[in-house]
PDB file of C-alpha atoms and ligand atoms in Angstrom:
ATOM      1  CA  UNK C   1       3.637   4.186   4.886  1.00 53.00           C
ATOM      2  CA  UNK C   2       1.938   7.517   4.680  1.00 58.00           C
ATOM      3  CA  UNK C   3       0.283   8.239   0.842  1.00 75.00           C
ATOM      4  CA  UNK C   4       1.014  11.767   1.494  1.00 89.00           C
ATOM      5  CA  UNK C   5       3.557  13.112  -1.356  1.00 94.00           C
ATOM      6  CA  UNK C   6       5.974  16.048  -0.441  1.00 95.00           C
ATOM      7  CA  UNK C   7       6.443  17.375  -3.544  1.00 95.00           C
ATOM      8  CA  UNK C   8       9.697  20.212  -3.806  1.00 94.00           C
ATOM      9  CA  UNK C   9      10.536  22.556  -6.070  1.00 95.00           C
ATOM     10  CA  UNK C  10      14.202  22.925  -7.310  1.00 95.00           C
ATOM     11  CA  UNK C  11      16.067  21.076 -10.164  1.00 96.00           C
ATOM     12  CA  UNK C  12      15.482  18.680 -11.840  1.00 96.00           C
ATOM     13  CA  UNK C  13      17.684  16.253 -10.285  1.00 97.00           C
ATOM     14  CA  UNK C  14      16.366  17.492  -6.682  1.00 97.00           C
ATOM     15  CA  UNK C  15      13.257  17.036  -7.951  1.00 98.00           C
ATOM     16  CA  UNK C  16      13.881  13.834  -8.992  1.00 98.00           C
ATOM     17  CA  UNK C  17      16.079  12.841  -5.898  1.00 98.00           C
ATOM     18  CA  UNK C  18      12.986  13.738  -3.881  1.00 97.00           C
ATOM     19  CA  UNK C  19      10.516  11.985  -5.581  1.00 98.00           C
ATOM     20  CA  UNK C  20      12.541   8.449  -5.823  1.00 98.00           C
ATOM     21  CA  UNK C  21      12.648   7.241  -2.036  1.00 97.00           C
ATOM     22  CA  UNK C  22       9.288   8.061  -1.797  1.00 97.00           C
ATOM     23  CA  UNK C  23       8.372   5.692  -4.567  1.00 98.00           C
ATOM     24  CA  UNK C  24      10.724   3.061  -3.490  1.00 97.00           C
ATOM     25  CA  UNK C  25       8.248   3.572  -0.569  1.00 96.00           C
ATOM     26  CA  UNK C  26       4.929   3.431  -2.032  1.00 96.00           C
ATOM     27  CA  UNK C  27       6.525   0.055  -3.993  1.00 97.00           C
ATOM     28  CA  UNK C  28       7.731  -1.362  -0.741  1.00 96.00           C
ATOM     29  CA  UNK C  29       5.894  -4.460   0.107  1.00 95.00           C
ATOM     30  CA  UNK C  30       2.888  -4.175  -1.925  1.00 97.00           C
ATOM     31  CA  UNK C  31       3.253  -6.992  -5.132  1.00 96.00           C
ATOM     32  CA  UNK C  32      -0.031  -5.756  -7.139  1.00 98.00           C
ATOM     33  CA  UNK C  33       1.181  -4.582 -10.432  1.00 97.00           C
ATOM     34  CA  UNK C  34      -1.628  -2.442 -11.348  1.00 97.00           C
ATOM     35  CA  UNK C  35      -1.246  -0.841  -7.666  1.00 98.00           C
ATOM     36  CA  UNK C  36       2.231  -0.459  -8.027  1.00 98.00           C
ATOM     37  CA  UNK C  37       2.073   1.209 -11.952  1.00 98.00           C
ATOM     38  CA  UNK C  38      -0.543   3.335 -10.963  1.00 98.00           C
ATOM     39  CA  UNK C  39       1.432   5.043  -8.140  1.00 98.00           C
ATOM     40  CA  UNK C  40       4.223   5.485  -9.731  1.00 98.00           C
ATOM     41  CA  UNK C  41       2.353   6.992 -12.591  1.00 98.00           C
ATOM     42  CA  UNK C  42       0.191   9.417 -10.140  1.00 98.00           C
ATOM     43  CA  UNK C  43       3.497  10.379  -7.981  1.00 98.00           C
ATOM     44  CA  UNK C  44       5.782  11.246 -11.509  1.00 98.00           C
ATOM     45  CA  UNK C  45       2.730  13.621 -12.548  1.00 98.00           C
ATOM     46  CA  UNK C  46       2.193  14.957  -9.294  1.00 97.00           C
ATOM     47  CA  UNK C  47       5.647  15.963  -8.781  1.00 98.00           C
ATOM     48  CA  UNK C  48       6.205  17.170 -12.195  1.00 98.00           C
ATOM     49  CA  UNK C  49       3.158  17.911 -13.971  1.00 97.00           C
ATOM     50  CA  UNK C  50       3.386  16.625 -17.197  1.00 98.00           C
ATOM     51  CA  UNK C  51       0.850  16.150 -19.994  1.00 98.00           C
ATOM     52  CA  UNK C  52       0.616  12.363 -19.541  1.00 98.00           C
ATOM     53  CA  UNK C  53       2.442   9.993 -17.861  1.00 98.00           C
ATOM     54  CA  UNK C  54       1.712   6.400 -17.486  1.00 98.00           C
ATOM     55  CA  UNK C  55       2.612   2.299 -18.759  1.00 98.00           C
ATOM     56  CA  UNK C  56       2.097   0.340 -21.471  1.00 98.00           C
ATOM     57  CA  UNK C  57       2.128  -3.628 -21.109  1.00 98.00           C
ATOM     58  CA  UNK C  58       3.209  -5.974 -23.513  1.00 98.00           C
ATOM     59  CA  UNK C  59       0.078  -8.377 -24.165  1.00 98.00           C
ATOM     60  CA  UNK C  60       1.279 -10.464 -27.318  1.00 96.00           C
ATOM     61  CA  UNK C  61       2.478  -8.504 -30.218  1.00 93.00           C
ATOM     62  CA  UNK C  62       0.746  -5.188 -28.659  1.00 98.00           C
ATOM     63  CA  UNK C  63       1.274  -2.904 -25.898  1.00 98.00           C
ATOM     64  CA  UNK C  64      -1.939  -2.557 -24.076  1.00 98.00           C
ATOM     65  CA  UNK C  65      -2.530   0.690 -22.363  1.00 98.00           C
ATOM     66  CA  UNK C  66      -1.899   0.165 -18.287  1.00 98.00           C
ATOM     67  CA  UNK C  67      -2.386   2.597 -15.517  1.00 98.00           C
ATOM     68  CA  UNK C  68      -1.632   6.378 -16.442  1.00 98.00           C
ATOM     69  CA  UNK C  69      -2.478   9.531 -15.478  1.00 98.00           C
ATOM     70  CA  UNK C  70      -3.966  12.615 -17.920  1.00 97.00           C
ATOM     71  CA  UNK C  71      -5.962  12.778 -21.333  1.00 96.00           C
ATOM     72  CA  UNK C  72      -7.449   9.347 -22.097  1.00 96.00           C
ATOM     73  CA  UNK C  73      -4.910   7.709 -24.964  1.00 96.00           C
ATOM     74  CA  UNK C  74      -4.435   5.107 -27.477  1.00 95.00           C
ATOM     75  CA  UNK C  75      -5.415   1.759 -25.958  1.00 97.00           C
ATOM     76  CA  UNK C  76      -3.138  -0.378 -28.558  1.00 98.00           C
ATOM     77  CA  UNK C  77       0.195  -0.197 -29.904  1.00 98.00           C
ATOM     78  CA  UNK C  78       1.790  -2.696 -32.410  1.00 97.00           C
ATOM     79  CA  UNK C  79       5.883  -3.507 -32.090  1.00 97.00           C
ATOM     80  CA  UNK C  80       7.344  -1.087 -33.584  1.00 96.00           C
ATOM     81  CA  UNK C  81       4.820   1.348 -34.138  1.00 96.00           C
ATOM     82  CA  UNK C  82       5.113   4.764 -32.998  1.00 97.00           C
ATOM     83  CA  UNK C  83       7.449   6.056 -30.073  1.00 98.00           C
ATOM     84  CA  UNK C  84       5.883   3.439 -27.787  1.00 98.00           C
ATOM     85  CA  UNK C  85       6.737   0.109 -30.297  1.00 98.00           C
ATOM     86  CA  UNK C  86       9.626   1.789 -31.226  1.00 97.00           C
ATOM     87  CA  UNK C  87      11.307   2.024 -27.911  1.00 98.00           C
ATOM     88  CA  UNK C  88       9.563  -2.068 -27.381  1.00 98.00           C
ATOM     89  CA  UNK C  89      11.209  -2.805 -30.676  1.00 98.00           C
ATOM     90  CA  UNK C  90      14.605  -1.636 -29.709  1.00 97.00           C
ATOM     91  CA  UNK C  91      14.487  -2.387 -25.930  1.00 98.00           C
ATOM     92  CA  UNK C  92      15.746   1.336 -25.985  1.00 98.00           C
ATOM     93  CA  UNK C  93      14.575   4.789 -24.088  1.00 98.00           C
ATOM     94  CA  UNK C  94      13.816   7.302 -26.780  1.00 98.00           C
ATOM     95  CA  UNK C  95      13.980  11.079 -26.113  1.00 98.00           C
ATOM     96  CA  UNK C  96      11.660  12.799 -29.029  1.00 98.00           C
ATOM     97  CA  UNK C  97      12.298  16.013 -28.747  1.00 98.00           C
ATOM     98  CA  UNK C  98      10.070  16.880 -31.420  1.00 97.00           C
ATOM     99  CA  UNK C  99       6.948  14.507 -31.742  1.00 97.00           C
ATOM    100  CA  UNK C 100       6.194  16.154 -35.140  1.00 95.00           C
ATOM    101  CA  UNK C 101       9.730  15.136 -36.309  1.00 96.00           C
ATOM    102  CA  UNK C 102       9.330  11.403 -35.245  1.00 95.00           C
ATOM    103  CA  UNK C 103       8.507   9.762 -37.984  1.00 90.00           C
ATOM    104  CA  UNK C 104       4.981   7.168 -36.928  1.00 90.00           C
ATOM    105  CA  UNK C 105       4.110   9.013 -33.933  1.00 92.00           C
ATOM    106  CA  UNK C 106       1.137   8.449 -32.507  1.00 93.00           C
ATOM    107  CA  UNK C 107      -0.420  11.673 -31.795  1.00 92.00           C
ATOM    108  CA  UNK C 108      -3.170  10.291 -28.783  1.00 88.00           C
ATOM    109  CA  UNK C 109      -3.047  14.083 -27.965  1.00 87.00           C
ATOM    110  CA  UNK C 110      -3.136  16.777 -29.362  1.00 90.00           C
ATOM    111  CA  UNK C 111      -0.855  18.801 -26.926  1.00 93.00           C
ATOM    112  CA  UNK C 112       2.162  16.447 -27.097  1.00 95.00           C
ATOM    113  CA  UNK C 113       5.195  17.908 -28.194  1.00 97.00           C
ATOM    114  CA  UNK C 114       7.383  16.340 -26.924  1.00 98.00           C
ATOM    115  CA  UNK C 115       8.029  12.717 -25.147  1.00 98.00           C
ATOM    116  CA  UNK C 116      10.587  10.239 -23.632  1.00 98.00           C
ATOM    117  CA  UNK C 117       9.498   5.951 -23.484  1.00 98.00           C
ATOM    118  CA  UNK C 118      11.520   4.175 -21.226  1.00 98.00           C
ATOM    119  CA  UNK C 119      11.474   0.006 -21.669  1.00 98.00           C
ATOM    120  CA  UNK C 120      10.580  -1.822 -18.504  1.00 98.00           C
ATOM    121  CA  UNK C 121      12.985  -5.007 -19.000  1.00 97.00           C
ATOM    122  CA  UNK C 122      12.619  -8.027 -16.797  1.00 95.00           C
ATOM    123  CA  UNK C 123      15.180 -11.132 -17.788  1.00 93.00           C
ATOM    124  CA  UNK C 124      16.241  -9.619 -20.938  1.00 94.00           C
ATOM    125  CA  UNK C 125      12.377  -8.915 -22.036  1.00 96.00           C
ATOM    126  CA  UNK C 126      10.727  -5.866 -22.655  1.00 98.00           C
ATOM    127  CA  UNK C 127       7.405  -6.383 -20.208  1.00 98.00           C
ATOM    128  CA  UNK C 128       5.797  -2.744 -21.299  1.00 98.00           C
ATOM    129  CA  UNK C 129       7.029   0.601 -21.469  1.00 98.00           C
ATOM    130  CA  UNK C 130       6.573   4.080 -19.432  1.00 98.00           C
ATOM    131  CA  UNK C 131       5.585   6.621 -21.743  1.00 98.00           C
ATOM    132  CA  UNK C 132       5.897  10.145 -20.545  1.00 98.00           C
ATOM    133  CA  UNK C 133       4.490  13.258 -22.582  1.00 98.00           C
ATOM    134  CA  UNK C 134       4.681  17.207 -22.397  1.00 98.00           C
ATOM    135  CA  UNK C 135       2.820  19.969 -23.861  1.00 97.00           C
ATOM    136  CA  UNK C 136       6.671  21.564 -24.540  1.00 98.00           C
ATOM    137  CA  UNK C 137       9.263  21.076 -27.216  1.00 97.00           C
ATOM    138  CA  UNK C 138      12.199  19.364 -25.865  1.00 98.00           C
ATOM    139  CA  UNK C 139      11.130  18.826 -22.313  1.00 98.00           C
ATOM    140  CA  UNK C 140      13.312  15.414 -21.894  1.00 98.00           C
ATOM    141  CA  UNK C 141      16.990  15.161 -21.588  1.00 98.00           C
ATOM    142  CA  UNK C 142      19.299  12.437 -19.955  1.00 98.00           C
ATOM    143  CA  UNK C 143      18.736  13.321 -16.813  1.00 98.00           C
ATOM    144  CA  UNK C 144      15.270  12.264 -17.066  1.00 98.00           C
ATOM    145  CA  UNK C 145      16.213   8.954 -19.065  1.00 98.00           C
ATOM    146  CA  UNK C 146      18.323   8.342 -15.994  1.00 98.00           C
ATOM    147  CA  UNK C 147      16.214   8.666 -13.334  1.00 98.00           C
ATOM    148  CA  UNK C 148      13.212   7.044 -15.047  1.00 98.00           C
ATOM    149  CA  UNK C 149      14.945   4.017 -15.893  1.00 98.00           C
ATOM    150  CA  UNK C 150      16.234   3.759 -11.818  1.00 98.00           C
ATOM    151  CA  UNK C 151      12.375   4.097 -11.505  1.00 98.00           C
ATOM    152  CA  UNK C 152      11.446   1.612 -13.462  1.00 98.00           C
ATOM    153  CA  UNK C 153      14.059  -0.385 -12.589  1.00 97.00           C
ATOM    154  CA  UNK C 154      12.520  -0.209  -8.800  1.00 97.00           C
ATOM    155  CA  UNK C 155       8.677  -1.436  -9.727  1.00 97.00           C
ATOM    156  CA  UNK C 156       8.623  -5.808  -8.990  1.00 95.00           C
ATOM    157  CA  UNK C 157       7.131  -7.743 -11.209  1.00 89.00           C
TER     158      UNK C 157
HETATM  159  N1  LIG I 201       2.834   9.014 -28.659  1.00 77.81           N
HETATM  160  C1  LIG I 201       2.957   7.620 -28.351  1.00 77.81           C
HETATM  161  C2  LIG I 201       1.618   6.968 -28.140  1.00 77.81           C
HETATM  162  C3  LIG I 201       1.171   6.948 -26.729  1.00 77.81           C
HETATM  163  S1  LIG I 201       0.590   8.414 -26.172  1.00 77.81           S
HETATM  164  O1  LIG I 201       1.581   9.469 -26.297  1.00 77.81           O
HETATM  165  C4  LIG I 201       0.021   8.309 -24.617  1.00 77.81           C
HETATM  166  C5  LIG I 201       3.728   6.898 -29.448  1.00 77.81           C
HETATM  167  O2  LIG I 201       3.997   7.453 -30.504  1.00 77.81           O
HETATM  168  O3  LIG I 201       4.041   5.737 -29.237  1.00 77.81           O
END
């Protein structure tokens, strides 16, 4: 496969119906988890430029930080703490359209405003989360909880 990205401009959903073969293609065939996390993580920010975008793993009763790209970030996250734990808590995806309005956020940066977690679920357990932040209020809608969670949904364990 090539590593090249095409990245398009257009909608959101283009955007995102662009951007999802070509990570079912950087996935394809290659079993290393941190390979596979940090793709996904550096083709979702290329494509759409967000603050921070990246994985938490579940490592006990904390989510470790995994592969990401942007500012460097919290490297620990209790259940139920903050958006991360929250959405690990629940097994839910959380759109926070105001991280200033969410009560426990974990402000790693500054320039977060707003934010969407998505749980990774294998067999009915929450394995780690994709955490996905932006320097604008109210960035994240449903369209982006349902492409994310096909994304997810696409990485082997
Ligand atoms: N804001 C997150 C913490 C992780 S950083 O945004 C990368 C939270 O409240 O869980």
């Amino acid at each position: 496969m090539s590593e090249d990205l095409t990245i398009i401009a257009g909608s959101k959903t283009e955007q995102y119906e662009s951007l999802l073969p070509q990570i079912r293609g950087l996935l394809d065939g290659e079993p290393d988890l941190i390979a596979n996390l940090a793709n996904v993580s550096a083709a979702l920010k290329e494509q759409f430029k967000w603050l921070w975008v990246g994985f938490y793993l579940v490592k006990g009763n904390e989510l470790v930080l995994g592969p990401f790209q942007g500012p460097v970030a919290c490297t620990r996250i209790r259940k139920g703490r903050g958006v991360c734990g929250t959405s690990w808590e629940n097994a839910l995806t959380l759109i926070v359209p105001d991280v200033d309005k969410f009560p426990g956020h974990i402000a790693c940066n500054s320039g977060s405003r707003s934010e969407i977690v998505v749980p990774w679920i294998r067999h009915g357990e929450v394995i780690g989360v994709l955490d996905v932040d932006s320097e604008f209020a109210d960035h994240f809608d449903p369209t982006d909880q349902e492409w994310l969670q096909k994304i997810v949904a696409l990485i082997p364990v």
